[in-house]
Structures are given as C-alpha cells and as structure tokens.
PDB file of C-alpha atoms in Angstrom:
ATOM      1  CA  MET A   1     127.301  85.603 131.382  1.00 35.00           C
ATOM      2  CA  ARG A   2     127.727  82.168 130.729  1.00 40.00           C
ATOM      3  CA  SER A   3     126.141  80.517 128.466  1.00 43.00           C
ATOM      4  CA  CYS A   4     123.024  77.725 129.895  1.00 61.00           C
ATOM      5  CA  ALA A   5     123.484  75.135 127.093  1.00 53.00           C
ATOM      6  CA  THR A   6     127.451  75.192 126.910  1.00 49.00           C
ATOM      7  CA  GLY A   7     129.226  77.505 129.552  1.00 48.00           C
ATOM      8  CA  SER A   8     130.541  79.398 127.091  1.00 44.00           C
ATOM      9  CA  THR A   9     131.488  82.945 127.326  1.00 50.00           C
ATOM     10  CA  VAL A  10     128.650  85.270 125.564  1.00 55.00           C
ATOM     11  CA  THR A  11     128.500  89.025 125.126  1.00 62.00           C
ATOM     12  CA  GLU A  12     127.446  90.592 128.352  1.00 76.00           C
ATOM     13  CA  PRO A  13     123.938  92.437 127.591  1.00 79.00           C
ATOM     14  CA  ILE A  14     124.843  96.890 127.253  1.00 84.00           C
ATOM     15  CA  PHE A  15     122.511  98.281 129.710  1.00 94.00           C
ATOM     16  CA  THR A  16     121.827 101.271 127.307  1.00 95.00           C
ATOM     17  CA  SER A  17     118.448 103.394 126.696  1.00 97.00           C
ATOM     18  CA  ALA A  18     119.879 103.931 123.003  1.00 97.00           C
ATOM     19  CA  ARG A  19     118.100 101.201 121.482  1.00 96.00           C
ATOM     20  CA  PHE A  20     114.755 102.640 122.210  1.00 98.00           C
ATOM     21  CA  THR A  21     115.869 106.256 120.922  1.00 98.00           C
ATOM     22  CA  ASP A  22     117.140 104.848 117.726  1.00 98.00           C
ATOM     23  CA  ALA A  23     114.078 102.895 117.294  1.00 98.00           C
ATOM     24  CA  ALA A  24     112.198 106.381 117.366  1.00 98.00           C
ATOM     25  CA  THR A  25     115.178 108.040 115.179  1.00 98.00           C
ATOM     26  CA  LEU A  26     113.843 109.370 112.067  1.00 98.00           C
ATOM     27  CA  ALA A  27     115.156 110.430 108.567  1.00 98.00           C
ATOM     28  CA  ASP A  28     113.653 112.536 106.062  1.00 97.00           C
ATOM     29  CA  ALA A  29     112.289 110.836 102.730  1.00 97.00           C
ATOM     30  CA  GLU A  30     110.451 110.962  99.936  1.00 95.00           C
ATOM     31  CA  PRO A  31     107.070 110.221 100.055  1.00 95.00           C
ATOM     32  CA  HIS A  32     105.379 107.763  98.209  1.00 94.00           C
ATOM     33  CA  HIS A  33     101.612 107.533  98.560  1.00 94.00           C
ATOM     34  CA  PHE A  34     100.394 110.603 101.097  1.00 96.00           C
ATOM     35  CA  GLU A  35     101.925 113.522 102.032  1.00 93.00           C
ATOM     36  CA  GLN A  36     104.934 113.236 104.564  1.00 97.00           C
ATOM     37  CA  ALA A  37     107.378 110.463 104.583  1.00 98.00           C
ATOM     38  CA  TYR A  38     109.768 109.105 106.750  1.00 98.00           C
ATOM     39  CA  THR A  39     112.564 106.045 107.662  1.00 98.00           C
ATOM     40  CA  ALA A  40     113.633 104.445 110.353  1.00 98.00           C
ATOM     41  CA  VAL A  41     115.723 101.877 111.619  1.00 98.00           C
ATOM     42  CA  THR A  42     114.649  98.044 112.790  1.00 98.00           C
ATOM     43  CA  GLN A  43     116.679  97.487 116.287  1.00 97.00           C
ATOM     44  CA  PRO A  44     119.071  94.227 116.963  1.00 96.00           C
ATOM     45  CA  CYS A  45     116.959  91.570 118.485  1.00 95.00           C
ATOM     46  CA  PRO A  46     117.708  87.802 118.921  1.00 95.00           C
ATOM     47  CA  TRP A  47     114.573  86.331 117.366  1.00 93.00           C
ATOM     48  CA  PRO A  48     113.662  86.110 113.532  1.00 92.00           C
ATOM     49  CA  LYS A  49     111.808  88.811 113.304  1.00 96.00           C
ATOM     50  CA  ALA A  50     111.903  92.804 114.475  1.00 97.00           C
ATOM     51  CA  TYR A  51     110.220  93.949 117.935  1.00 97.00           C
ATOM     52  CA  GLY A  52     106.622  95.509 117.711  1.00 97.00           C
ATOM     53  CA  GLY A  53     107.850  98.127 120.092  1.00 98.00           C
ATOM     54  CA  ASP A  54     110.430  99.404 117.486  1.00 98.00           C
ATOM     55  CA  LEU A  55     106.940  99.685 114.562  1.00 98.00           C
ATOM     56  CA  VAL A  56     104.925 101.604 117.325  1.00 98.00           C
ATOM     57  CA  ALA A  57     107.502 103.866 118.477  1.00 98.00           C
ATOM     58  CA  ALA A  58     108.644 104.884 115.144  1.00 98.00           C
ATOM     59  CA  ALA A  59     104.975 105.150 113.693  1.00 98.00           C
ATOM     60  CA  ALA A  60     103.913 107.312 116.688  1.00 98.00           C
ATOM     61  CA  ALA A  61     107.225 109.661 115.918  1.00 98.00           C
ATOM     62  CA  ALA A  62     106.452 109.894 112.619  1.00 98.00           C
ATOM     63  CA  ALA A  63     102.848 111.866 113.199  1.00 98.00           C
ATOM     64  CA  ILE A  64     103.701 113.401 115.896  1.00 98.00           C
ATOM     65  CA  ARG A  65     106.033 115.212 113.422  1.00 97.00           C
ATOM     66  CA  SER A  66     103.364 116.279 111.223  1.00 97.00           C
ATOM     67  CA  ILE A  67     101.508 118.472 113.825  1.00 97.00           C
ATOM     68  CA  SER A  68     102.537 121.786 113.468  1.00 94.00           C
ATOM     69  CA  ASP A  69      99.985 123.937 115.894  1.00 94.00           C
ATOM     70  CA  GLY A  70     100.975 122.753 119.648  1.00 94.00           C
ATOM     71  CA  LYS A  71      98.178 120.160 119.611  1.00 97.00           C
ATOM     72  CA  THR A  72      99.060 116.978 122.147  1.00 97.00           C
ATOM     73  CA  LEU A  73      99.103 112.734 121.190  1.00 98.00           C
ATOM     74  CA  HIS A  74      96.390 111.588 122.722  1.00 98.00           C
ATOM     75  CA  SER A  75      95.085 108.234 121.211  1.00 98.00           C
ATOM     76  CA  LEU A  76      97.620 105.722 119.096  1.00 98.00           C
ATOM     77  CA  HIS A  77      95.595 102.870 117.431  1.00 98.00           C
ATOM     78  CA  SER A  78      97.409 100.069 115.737  1.00 98.00           C
ATOM     79  CA  TYR A  79      97.565  96.826 113.085  1.00 98.00           C
ATOM     80  CA  PHE A  80     100.587  94.433 112.921  1.00 98.00           C
ATOM     81  CA  LEU A  81     100.576  93.062 109.309  1.00 98.00           C
ATOM     82  CA  ARG A  82     103.545  91.684 108.711  1.00 97.00           C
ATOM     83  CA  PRO A  83     106.529  90.619 110.033  1.00 97.00           C
ATOM     84  CA  ALA A  84     109.751  93.730 110.283  1.00 98.00           C
ATOM     85  CA  GLU A  85     113.081  92.136 109.578  1.00 98.00           C
ATOM     86  CA  VAL A  86     115.412  93.306 112.542  1.00 98.00           C
ATOM     87  CA  GLY A  87     118.122  95.696 110.654  1.00 97.00           C
ATOM     88  CA  ALA A  88     116.005  96.816 108.204  1.00 97.00           C
ATOM     89  CA  ILE A  89     115.204 100.483 106.661  1.00 98.00           C
ATOM     90  CA  ILE A  90     111.037 101.191 106.887  1.00 98.00           C
ATOM     91  CA  ARG A  91     109.474 103.512 105.719  1.00 98.00           C
ATOM     92  CA  TYR A  92     106.664 105.606 107.412  1.00 98.00           C
ATOM     93  CA  GLU A  93     104.257 107.397 105.326  1.00 98.00           C
ATOM     94  CA  VAL A  94     102.010 109.940 107.365  1.00 98.00           C
ATOM     95  CA  GLU A  95      98.315 110.550 105.752  1.00 98.00           C
ATOM     96  CA  ARG A  96      96.886 114.329 107.370  1.00 97.00           C
ATOM     97  CA  LEU A  97      93.033 112.927 108.226  1.00 97.00           C
ATOM     98  CA  ARG A  98      91.517 116.230 109.696  1.00 97.00           C
ATOM     99  CA  ASP A  99      92.846 119.124 111.484  1.00 97.00           C
ATOM    100  CA  GLY A 100      90.566 120.892 113.251  1.00 97.00           C
ATOM    101  CA  ARG A 101      90.702 123.425 116.917  1.00 95.00           C
ATOM    102  CA  ARG A 102      90.324 120.834 119.148  1.00 96.00           C
ATOM    103  CA  PHE A 103      90.956 117.632 117.416  1.00 98.00           C
ATOM    104  CA  SER A 104      93.672 116.345 114.347  1.00 98.00           C
ATOM    105  CA  THR A 105      93.610 112.655 113.002  1.00 98.00           C
ATOM    106  CA  ARG A 106      96.508 111.012 111.532  1.00 98.00           C
ATOM    107  CA  THR A 107      97.067 107.963 109.453  1.00 98.00           C
ATOM    108  CA  VAL A 108     100.361 106.111 109.266  1.00 98.00           C
ATOM    109  CA  ARG A 109     101.574 103.221 107.779  1.00 98.00           C
ATOM    110  CA  ALA A 110     104.970 101.455 107.695  1.00 98.00           C
ATOM    111  CA  PHE A 111     106.346  99.532 103.892  1.00 98.00           C
ATOM    112  CA  GLN A 112     109.185  97.277 104.403  1.00 97.00           C
ATOM    113  CA  ASN A 113     110.543  95.968 100.894  1.00 95.00           C
ATOM    114  CA  ASP A 114     107.649  98.365  99.114  1.00 95.00           C
ATOM    115  CA  LYS A 115     104.865  96.241 101.381  1.00 97.00           C
ATOM    116  CA  PRO A 116     102.604  97.733 103.985  1.00 98.00           C
ATOM    117  CA  ILE A 117     103.746  95.679 107.494  1.00 98.00           C
ATOM    118  CA  PHE A 118     102.130  98.211 110.049  1.00 98.00           C
ATOM    119  CA  ALA A 119      99.489 100.572 110.158  1.00 98.00           C
ATOM    120  CA  ALA A 120      97.967 103.072 112.022  1.00 98.00           C
ATOM    121  CA  MET A 121      95.283 105.924 113.441  1.00 98.00           C
ATOM    122  CA  ALA A 122      96.863 108.667 115.985  1.00 98.00           C
ATOM    123  CA  GLY A 123      94.465 110.985 117.992  1.00 98.00           C
ATOM    124  CA  PHE A 124      95.857 114.300 119.013  1.00 98.00           C
ATOM    125  CA  ALA A 125      94.138 117.218 120.856  1.00 98.00           C
ATOM    126  CA  ALA A 126      94.516 120.913 122.021  1.00 96.00           C
ATOM    127  CA  GLU A 127      94.525 120.740 125.494  1.00 91.00           C
ATOM    128  CA  ASP A 128      92.387 122.325 128.037  1.00 90.00           C
ATOM    129  CA  PRO A 129      93.703 123.175 131.169  1.00 88.00           C
ATOM    130  CA  ASP A 130      90.442 123.999 133.189  1.00 89.00           C
ATOM    131  CA  ALA A 131      88.152 120.822 131.653  1.00 93.00           C
ATOM    132  CA  ALA A 132      87.506 118.974 134.671  1.00 93.00           C
ATOM    133  CA  ALA A 133      89.330 116.042 135.613  1.00 91.00           C
ATOM    134  CA  TYR A 134      89.290 112.544 136.835  1.00 91.00           C
ATOM    135  CA  ARG A 135      92.769 110.708 137.734  1.00 83.00           C
ATOM    136  CA  GLY A 136      91.479 107.496 139.317  1.00 82.00           C
ATOM    137  CA  GLU A 137      93.479 105.761 142.057  1.00 83.00           C
ATOM    138  CA  MET A 138      96.499 102.689 141.710  1.00 87.00           C
ATOM    139  CA  THR A 139      94.695 100.011 143.733  1.00 86.00           C
ATOM    140  CA  VAL A 140      97.726  97.887 143.614  1.00 89.00           C
ATOM    141  CA  THR A 141      99.882  97.942 146.572  1.00 92.00           C
ATOM    142  CA  VAL A 142     103.796  96.329 145.427  1.00 96.00           C
ATOM    143  CA  PRO A 143     107.082  95.860 146.629  1.00 97.00           C
ATOM    144  CA  ASP A 144     109.505  99.187 146.427  1.00 97.00           C
ATOM    145  CA  PRO A 145     111.523  99.024 143.170  1.00 97.00           C
ATOM    146  CA  ASP A 146     114.250  98.830 145.044  1.00 97.00           C
ATOM    147  CA  GLU A 147     113.343  95.777 146.765  1.00 97.00           C
ATOM    148  CA  LEU A 148     112.879  93.566 143.592  1.00 98.00           C
ATOM    149  CA  PRO A 149     115.706  92.135 141.585  1.00 97.00           C
ATOM    150  CA  SER A 150     116.477  93.418 138.038  1.00 97.00           C
ATOM    151  CA  ALA A 151     115.923  90.622 134.805  1.00 97.00           C
ATOM    152  CA  ALA A 152     119.622  90.138 134.742  1.00 96.00           C
ATOM    153  CA  ASP A 153     119.641  89.458 139.137  1.00 96.00           C
ATOM    154  CA  TYR A 154     117.412  86.973 137.812  1.00 96.00           C
ATOM    155  CA  LEU A 155     118.593  85.319 134.953  1.00 96.00           C
ATOM    156  CA  GLU A 156     122.145  85.152 136.622  1.00 93.00           C
ATOM    157  CA  LYS A 157     122.213  81.626 137.432  1.00 90.00           C
ATOM    158  CA  ARG A 158     118.848  80.355 136.163  1.00 92.00           C
ATOM    159  CA  CYS A 159     118.981  78.486 132.925  1.00 89.00           C
ATOM    160  CA  GLY A 160     115.621  76.772 131.214  1.00 88.00           C
ATOM    161  CA  GLY A 161     113.724  76.098 128.424  1.00 91.00           C
ATOM    162  CA  ALA A 162     114.231  77.436 124.707  1.00 92.00           C
ATOM    163  CA  MET A 163     116.459  80.785 126.587  1.00 94.00           C
ATOM    164  CA  THR A 164     119.578  81.269 124.572  1.00 94.00           C
ATOM    165  CA  PRO A 165     122.545  83.432 125.979  1.00 94.00           C
ATOM    166  CA  ALA A 166     121.557  86.058 123.371  1.00 95.00           C
ATOM    167  CA  TRP A 167     117.990  85.419 124.623  1.00 95.00           C
ATOM    168  CA  LYS A 168     119.320  86.311 128.081  1.00 95.00           C
ATOM    169  CA  SER A 169     121.344  89.011 127.403  1.00 95.00           C
ATOM    170  CA  TYR A 170     118.666  90.759 125.597  1.00 96.00           C
ATOM    171  CA  TRP A 171     115.927  89.780 128.189  1.00 96.00           C
ATOM    172  CA  SER A 172     118.469  91.367 130.935  1.00 96.00           C
ATOM    173  CA  GLY A 173     119.604  94.693 129.564  1.00 96.00           C
ATOM    174  CA  GLU A 174     118.846  95.392 125.908  1.00 96.00           C
ATOM    175  CA  ARG A 175     115.653  96.265 126.007  1.00 97.00           C
ATOM    176  CA  SER A 176     116.192  99.853 126.929  1.00 97.00           C
ATOM    177  CA  PHE A 177     114.486  99.777 130.476  1.00 98.00           C
ATOM    178  CA  ASP A 178     114.941  98.227 133.295  1.00 98.00           C
ATOM    179  CA  MET A 179     111.839  96.187 134.062  1.00 98.00           C
ATOM    180  CA  ARG A 180     111.284  94.202 137.609  1.00 98.00           C
ATOM    181  CA  HIS A 181     108.501  92.239 138.445  1.00 98.00           C
ATOM    182  CA  VAL A 182     105.372  91.164 140.478  1.00 97.00           C
ATOM    183  CA  PRO A 183     105.340  88.388 141.275  1.00 97.00           C
ATOM    184  CA  GLU A 184     108.045  86.753 139.632  1.00 96.00           C
ATOM    185  CA  PRO A 185     108.647  87.079 136.124  1.00 97.00           C
ATOM    186  CA  VAL A 186     107.799  84.663 133.084  1.00 97.00           C
ATOM    187  CA  TYR A 187     110.821  84.313 131.259  1.00 97.00           C
ATOM    188  CA  LEU A 188     111.375  80.285 132.648  1.00 97.00           C
ATOM    189  CA  ARG A 189     108.596  78.786 134.552  1.00 95.00           C
ATOM    190  CA  VAL A 190     105.049  80.512 135.779  1.00 96.00           C
ATOM    191  CA  GLU A 191     105.761  80.721 139.742  1.00 90.00           C
ATOM    192  CA  GLY A 192     103.127  79.618 142.420  1.00 89.00           C
ATOM    193  CA  ILE A 193      99.505  80.617 141.141  1.00 92.00           C
ATOM    194  CA  GLN A 194      98.647  81.108 137.383  1.00 96.00           C
ATOM    195  CA  ARG A 195      97.195  84.564 138.243  1.00 96.00           C
ATOM    196  CA  ALA A 196      95.519  86.921 135.588  1.00 97.00           C
ATOM    197  CA  GLN A 197      97.416  90.071 136.996  1.00 97.00           C
ATOM    198  CA  GLN A 198     101.116  91.371 136.883  1.00 97.00           C
ATOM    199  CA  ALA A 199     102.610  94.401 137.279  1.00 98.00           C
ATOM    200  CA  VAL A 200     106.240  95.637 135.965  1.00 98.00           C
ATOM    201  CA  TRP A 201     107.962  98.645 137.460  1.00 98.00           C
ATOM    202  CA  ILE A 202     110.240 100.394 134.720  1.00 98.00           C
ATOM    203  CA  LYS A 203     113.033 103.199 134.297  1.00 98.00           C
ATOM    204  CA  PRO A 204     115.071 103.307 131.633  1.00 98.00           C
ATOM    205  CA  PHE A 205     119.026 101.976 132.035  1.00 97.00           C
ATOM    206  CA  ASP A 206     119.493 105.802 131.813  1.00 96.00           C
ATOM    207  CA  ALA A 207     118.364 109.112 130.641  1.00 95.00           C
ATOM    208  CA  LEU A 208     117.006 108.975 127.261  1.00 96.00           C
ATOM    209  CA  ARG A 209     118.817 110.885 124.503  1.00 96.00           C
ATOM    210  CA  PRO A 210     116.972 114.061 122.290  1.00 96.00           C
ATOM    211  CA  ILE A 211     114.862 112.147 119.520  1.00 97.00           C
ATOM    212  CA  PRO A 212     115.121 115.020 116.462  1.00 96.00           C
ATOM    213  CA  GLY A 213     111.307 116.857 116.049  1.00 96.00           C
ATOM    214  CA  LEU A 214     110.142 115.578 119.537  1.00 97.00           C
ATOM    215  CA  ASP A 215     109.714 117.764 122.077  1.00 96.00           C
ATOM    216  CA  ASP A 216     110.429 116.026 125.989  1.00 96.00           C
ATOM    217  CA  ASP A 217     106.868 115.579 126.343  1.00 96.00           C
ATOM    218  CA  HIS A 218     106.113 114.085 123.491  1.00 97.00           C
ATOM    219  CA  SER A 219     109.488 112.209 123.462  1.00 97.00           C
ATOM    220  CA  ALA A 220     108.109 111.080 127.299  1.00 97.00           C
ATOM    221  CA  LEU A 221     104.563 109.388 125.404  1.00 98.00           C
ATOM    222  CA  VAL A 222     106.516 107.650 122.260  1.00 98.00           C
ATOM    223  CA  ALA A 223     109.036 105.886 125.202  1.00 98.00           C
ATOM    224  CA  LEU A 224     105.381 104.714 126.813  1.00 98.00           C
ATOM    225  CA  ALA A 225     104.755 102.969 123.095  1.00 98.00           C
ATOM    226  CA  TYR A 226     107.562 101.761 122.474  1.00 98.00           C
ATOM    227  CA  VAL A 227     108.434  99.491 125.900  1.00 98.00           C
ATOM    228  CA  CYS A 228     104.768  98.621 126.807  1.00 97.00           C
ATOM    229  CA  ASP A 229     104.822  96.054 124.096  1.00 97.00           C
ATOM    230  CA  TYR A 230     107.451  94.135 125.981  1.00 98.00           C
ATOM    231  CA  THR A 231     104.962  93.081 128.460  1.00 98.00           C
ATOM    232  CA  ILE A 232     101.305  94.023 128.090  1.00 98.00           C
ATOM    233  CA  LEU A 233     100.603  90.124 127.024  1.00 98.00           C
ATOM    234  CA  GLU A 234     102.381  88.276 129.744  1.00 98.00           C
ATOM    235  CA  PRO A 235      99.161  88.401 131.992  1.00 98.00           C
ATOM    236  CA  VAL A 236      98.106  86.109 129.627  1.00 98.00           C
ATOM    237  CA  LEU A 237     101.308  83.699 129.660  1.00 98.00           C
ATOM    238  CA  ARG A 238     100.916  83.878 133.209  1.00 98.00           C
ATOM    239  CA  VAL A 239      97.152  82.350 133.734  1.00 98.00           C
ATOM    240  CA  LEU A 240      97.561  80.376 130.702  1.00 97.00           C
ATOM    241  CA  GLY A 241     100.878  78.878 132.532  1.00 96.00           C
ATOM    242  CA  TYR A 242     102.949  79.908 129.072  1.00 97.00           C
ATOM    243  CA  PRO A 243     106.847  80.931 130.213  1.00 97.00           C
ATOM    244  CA  TRP A 244     108.190  82.751 127.420  1.00 97.00           C
ATOM    245  CA  ALA A 245     110.963  80.069 127.001  1.00 96.00           C
ATOM    246  CA  ASP A 246     109.247  77.140 126.756  1.00 96.00           C
ATOM    247  CA  PRO A 247     109.614  76.164 122.965  1.00 95.00           C
ATOM    248  CA  ARG A 248     106.347  75.237 121.909  1.00 95.00           C
ATOM    249  CA  LEU A 249     105.238  78.782 122.721  1.00 96.00           C
ATOM    250  CA  SER A 250     104.733  81.564 119.516  1.00 95.00           C
ATOM    251  CA  THR A 251     103.406  85.061 120.088  1.00 96.00           C
ATOM    252  CA  ALA A 252     103.052  87.966 117.940  1.00 96.00           C
ATOM    253  CA  SER A 253     101.247  91.047 118.656  1.00 96.00           C
ATOM    254  CA  LEU A 254      98.159  91.785 116.353  1.00 97.00           C
ATOM    255  CA  ASP A 255      96.559  94.843 117.098  1.00 97.00           C
ATOM    256  CA  HIS A 256      97.163  97.602 119.445  1.00 96.00           C
ATOM    257  CA  ALA A 257      95.241 100.580 121.251  1.00 98.00           C
ATOM    258  CA  MET A 258      96.969 103.174 123.583  1.00 98.00           C
ATOM    259  CA  TRP A 259      95.702 106.264 125.199  1.00 98.00           C
ATOM    260  CA  PHE A 260      97.772 109.080 126.851  1.00 98.00           C
ATOM    261  CA  HIS A 261      95.646 110.921 129.276  1.00 97.00           C
ATOM    262  CA  ARG A 262      99.047 112.530 131.076  1.00 95.00           C
ATOM    263  CA  ARG A 263     102.129 114.127 129.851  1.00 94.00           C
ATOM    264  CA  ARG A 264     105.116 113.509 132.362  1.00 94.00           C
ATOM    265  CA  PRO A 265     109.176 112.458 132.814  1.00 94.00           C
ATOM    266  CA  VAL A 266     109.885 108.678 132.234  1.00 96.00           C
ATOM    267  CA  ASP A 267     113.471 108.946 133.860  1.00 94.00           C
ATOM    268  CA  ASP A 268     112.144 107.585 137.290  1.00 96.00           C
ATOM    269  CA  TRP A 269     110.156 104.303 137.900  1.00 98.00           C
ATOM    270  CA  LEU A 270     106.804 104.330 136.437  1.00 98.00           C
ATOM    271  CA  LEU A 271     105.086 100.635 137.613  1.00 98.00           C
ATOM    272  CA  TYR A 272     102.849  99.150 135.049  1.00 98.00           C
ATOM    273  CA  THR A 273     100.038  97.172 136.059  1.00 98.00           C
ATOM    274  CA  GLN A 274      98.681  94.657 133.770  1.00 98.00           C
ATOM    275  CA  SER A 275      96.076  92.085 133.346  1.00 98.00           C
ATOM    276  CA  ALA A 276      94.262  89.607 131.058  1.00 98.00           C
ATOM    277  CA  VAL A 277      91.263  89.679 129.388  1.00 98.00           C
ATOM    278  CA  ALA A 278      91.050  86.954 127.207  1.00 97.00           C
ATOM    279  CA  ALA A 279      91.820  84.496 126.258  1.00 97.00           C
ATOM    280  CA  ASP A 280      91.027  81.817 123.022  1.00 96.00           C
ATOM    281  CA  GLY A 281      91.325  80.841 119.777  1.00 95.00           C
ATOM    282  CA  GLY A 282      94.980  81.444 119.950  1.00 96.00           C
ATOM    283  CA  ARG A 283      94.982  84.743 120.534  1.00 97.00           C
ATOM    284  CA  GLY A 284      95.026  86.666 123.474  1.00 98.00           C
ATOM    285  CA  VAL A 285      94.069  90.061 125.754  1.00 98.00           C
ATOM    286  CA  GLY A 286      95.390  92.288 127.453  1.00 98.00           C
ATOM    287  CA  GLN A 287      95.100  95.361 129.718  1.00 98.00           C
ATOM    288  CA  GLY A 288      97.786  97.705 131.054  1.00 98.00           C
ATOM    289  CA  ARG A 289      98.474 101.198 132.876  1.00 98.00           C
ATOM    290  CA  PHE A 290     101.461 103.270 133.547  1.00 98.00           C
ATOM    291  CA  TYR A 291     101.201 104.950 137.057  1.00 97.00           C
ATOM    292  CA  THR A 292     103.922 107.086 138.386  1.00 96.00           C
ATOM    293  CA  ARG A 293     105.269 106.353 141.712  1.00 94.00           C
ATOM    294  CA  GLU A 294     103.263 108.774 143.460  1.00 93.00           C
ATOM    295  CA  GLY A 295      99.803 107.461 141.746  1.00 94.00           C
ATOM    296  CA  ILE A 296      99.470 109.159 138.728  1.00 95.00           C
ATOM    297  CA  HIS A 297      97.912 107.119 136.554  1.00 96.00           C
ATOM    298  CA  LEU A 298      99.384 108.725 132.697  1.00 97.00           C
ATOM    299  CA  ALA A 299      98.351 106.350 130.162  1.00 97.00           C
ATOM    300  CA  THR A 300      95.911 102.995 129.071  1.00 98.00           C
ATOM    301  CA  VAL A 301      97.193 100.222 126.889  1.00 98.00           C
ATOM    302  CA  VAL A 302      94.929  97.142 125.769  1.00 98.00           C
ATOM    303  CA  GLN A 303      96.773  95.172 122.989  1.00 98.00           C
ATOM    304  CA  GLU A 304      95.613  91.642 121.193  1.00 98.00           C
ATOM    305  CA  GLY A 305      98.164  88.949 120.209  1.00 98.00           C
ATOM    306  CA  LEU A 306      98.490  85.720 118.746  1.00 97.00           C
ATOM    307  CA  ILE A 307      99.260  83.242 120.760  1.00 97.00           C
ATOM    308  CA  SER A 308     100.055  79.644 120.376  1.00 94.00           C
ATOM    309  CA  MET A 309     101.019  76.592 121.932  1.00 93.00           C
ATOM    310  CA  ALA A 310     102.199  73.905 119.550  1.00 89.00           C
ATOM    311  CA  GLU A 311     101.826  69.964 120.222  1.00 77.00           C
ATOM    312  CA  ASP A 312     104.438  68.467 118.652  1.00 53.00           C
ATOM    313  CA  HIS A 313     107.663  69.612 121.495  1.00 51.00           C
ATOM    314  CA  ALA A 314     108.071  68.073 124.594  1.00 49.00           C
ATOM    315  CA  PRO A 315     107.233  70.384 127.406  1.00 51.00           C
ATOM    316  CA  PRO A 316     110.600  72.444 128.031  1.00 47.00           C
ATOM    317  CA  VAL A 317     113.105  71.580 131.260  1.00 42.00           C
ATOM    318  CA  GLU A 318     114.504  73.886 133.772  1.00 41.00           C
ATOM    319  CA  ILE A 319     117.853  73.118 134.425  1.00 33.00           C
TER     320      ILE A 319
END
C-alpha cells in the first residue's frame, strides 16, 4: 500500500479478527470497589484515543462472567466518561445489583489510572421458549455483499483529506470485520444525496477465536457490541455532509444503548441497517439494527456522539 501524501510504502493491514477477541479477553484482578474485577488491554488504532468498542466489549464480557445461572445478556447501556488510552490496561469492576428468578442486573465501571472512564449497566434474562414472538421485517433491499467492494478495495487507489497511511490501513483491514457500505462509505467524501440512512454488511475477517469465560452464544453478542460502534454515527455524518477524513471533524461516543433480541452465530454476513435520528448542539444520534442474511432481526443499537466541525481549518481537498 502506498502513502497518499508521499508515495512511501506503509504496512499492509492485517485482516484478522484477533483485535476483537484480544479486546474482549479479560484477566482476573483484585477488586477495589465491587465484587469482581478484571483487566483488559485496549487495542492498536491510529488515533490518540482507543476505539470505544474495546470498552463496550470488555465491559459486556465482564458482566457476562458474573452470571452463573444461565441467563442471557439482553441489554447494555453505556456512558463514555473519559478517553481511554491506546494499549492501556483498563480495570473493569462488576457490581451485582440484583439476581432474581427471571432477571439479573449488573453495573460495570472501567478505570484507567484509578479514574473512571466508562460505566455500563447490563441486563440478563432467563429465556422463555414458549413466549409469543415478533421478529419484524428487514425493509431495505441492498446488493449482496459479494457485489460490493471491501474497505480495502474502495480505498486502494483513493486519497484525500486528513487520511494518513495508518488511517488507510486501519480502515482497510485492522478493525476485525470486513465492512461493505451501501451507498459508498464516507471515509473521504459524502457522495450523492446527503441521506439519513445507510447499510453496512459486516463479517469477521476470519473465524472468531474463543473468548475465555464466554460460550459461543455470548461471544457472538459481545462481537456485535464491539463492531456496532465503528459505523453507528455514520448516517449522521452522511446527512450532514461530513466525511471522516475532513480535518475539521471531531467525533466521540457519548452514550450507547443496545438490546439483544436473538442469539445467532456471527461468522456469516450480517446486515447492519442504520439511520440518523437527530443532530443538533454538536451532538448526533444514530440508530441501527443487525439482521442475518435471512432477515432475522438480532439486535438494536442507539448511540449519541459528539459531532463537531471546527471552522478554523480549510475544507479538505481530495487527491
């Protein structure tokens, strides 16, 4: 891969799902505040702060490991309090708020240098196989993922804005999942109509590795919690006309809610449909739904994030 700015050779992306499983892998730790504690390490990325999905995935894994009676994670509500450093050892402490016959509740707080940087509440439920069900329908029609370019294919001969070789490599193949956008992605520019909707096909680059302390079903839920944060604000960026590589753009996750409706493997393509809900006051809200290729609705996501456009920089120029 060539540097957009200089033509120098840069490291090729690694195209592995190990970044996700490494982020969700916990080590036992001595609790300082609550009943259980673990540590996890934030994974490499080309920005000063760690990817928010690292924190969401590790917190979900910590909460799951505190459940011993077979209940399943059904909801996760998170607040991002301070930026996490890249490559930092983060301590996750779990408080057991309630254990009932049908439901259990946990809080998880993440600490970096003894300061809280993230807080989450997780809900668990005992499944009722005889309960009435409504699955909804996948109402969008999009091309098959095999008909769409991967991020690496899309970015291979493109440059522009503030995108560095490290950004290009990360977007291309260092986020653990292959991501294919409909319409075209907003890495460098917003093409066509500034619409409030998009869809992203996602699939792990390779078979997911086991996550210690989690069964396959919960590993799949944690994978959704991890990957959802990468693109959930993109429909807001799209409708505002803001590409990621605009040097004037600043974004950050503020709070995050997720509901898990059904358990399915995530080793095949999933469609992540997304829409912008609101944008005002320097904040935006995106909503998303995960579907299997057969149209089964697996999870729903809502996230609010900081979306700020500084006016003291010149607009980006695409090369």
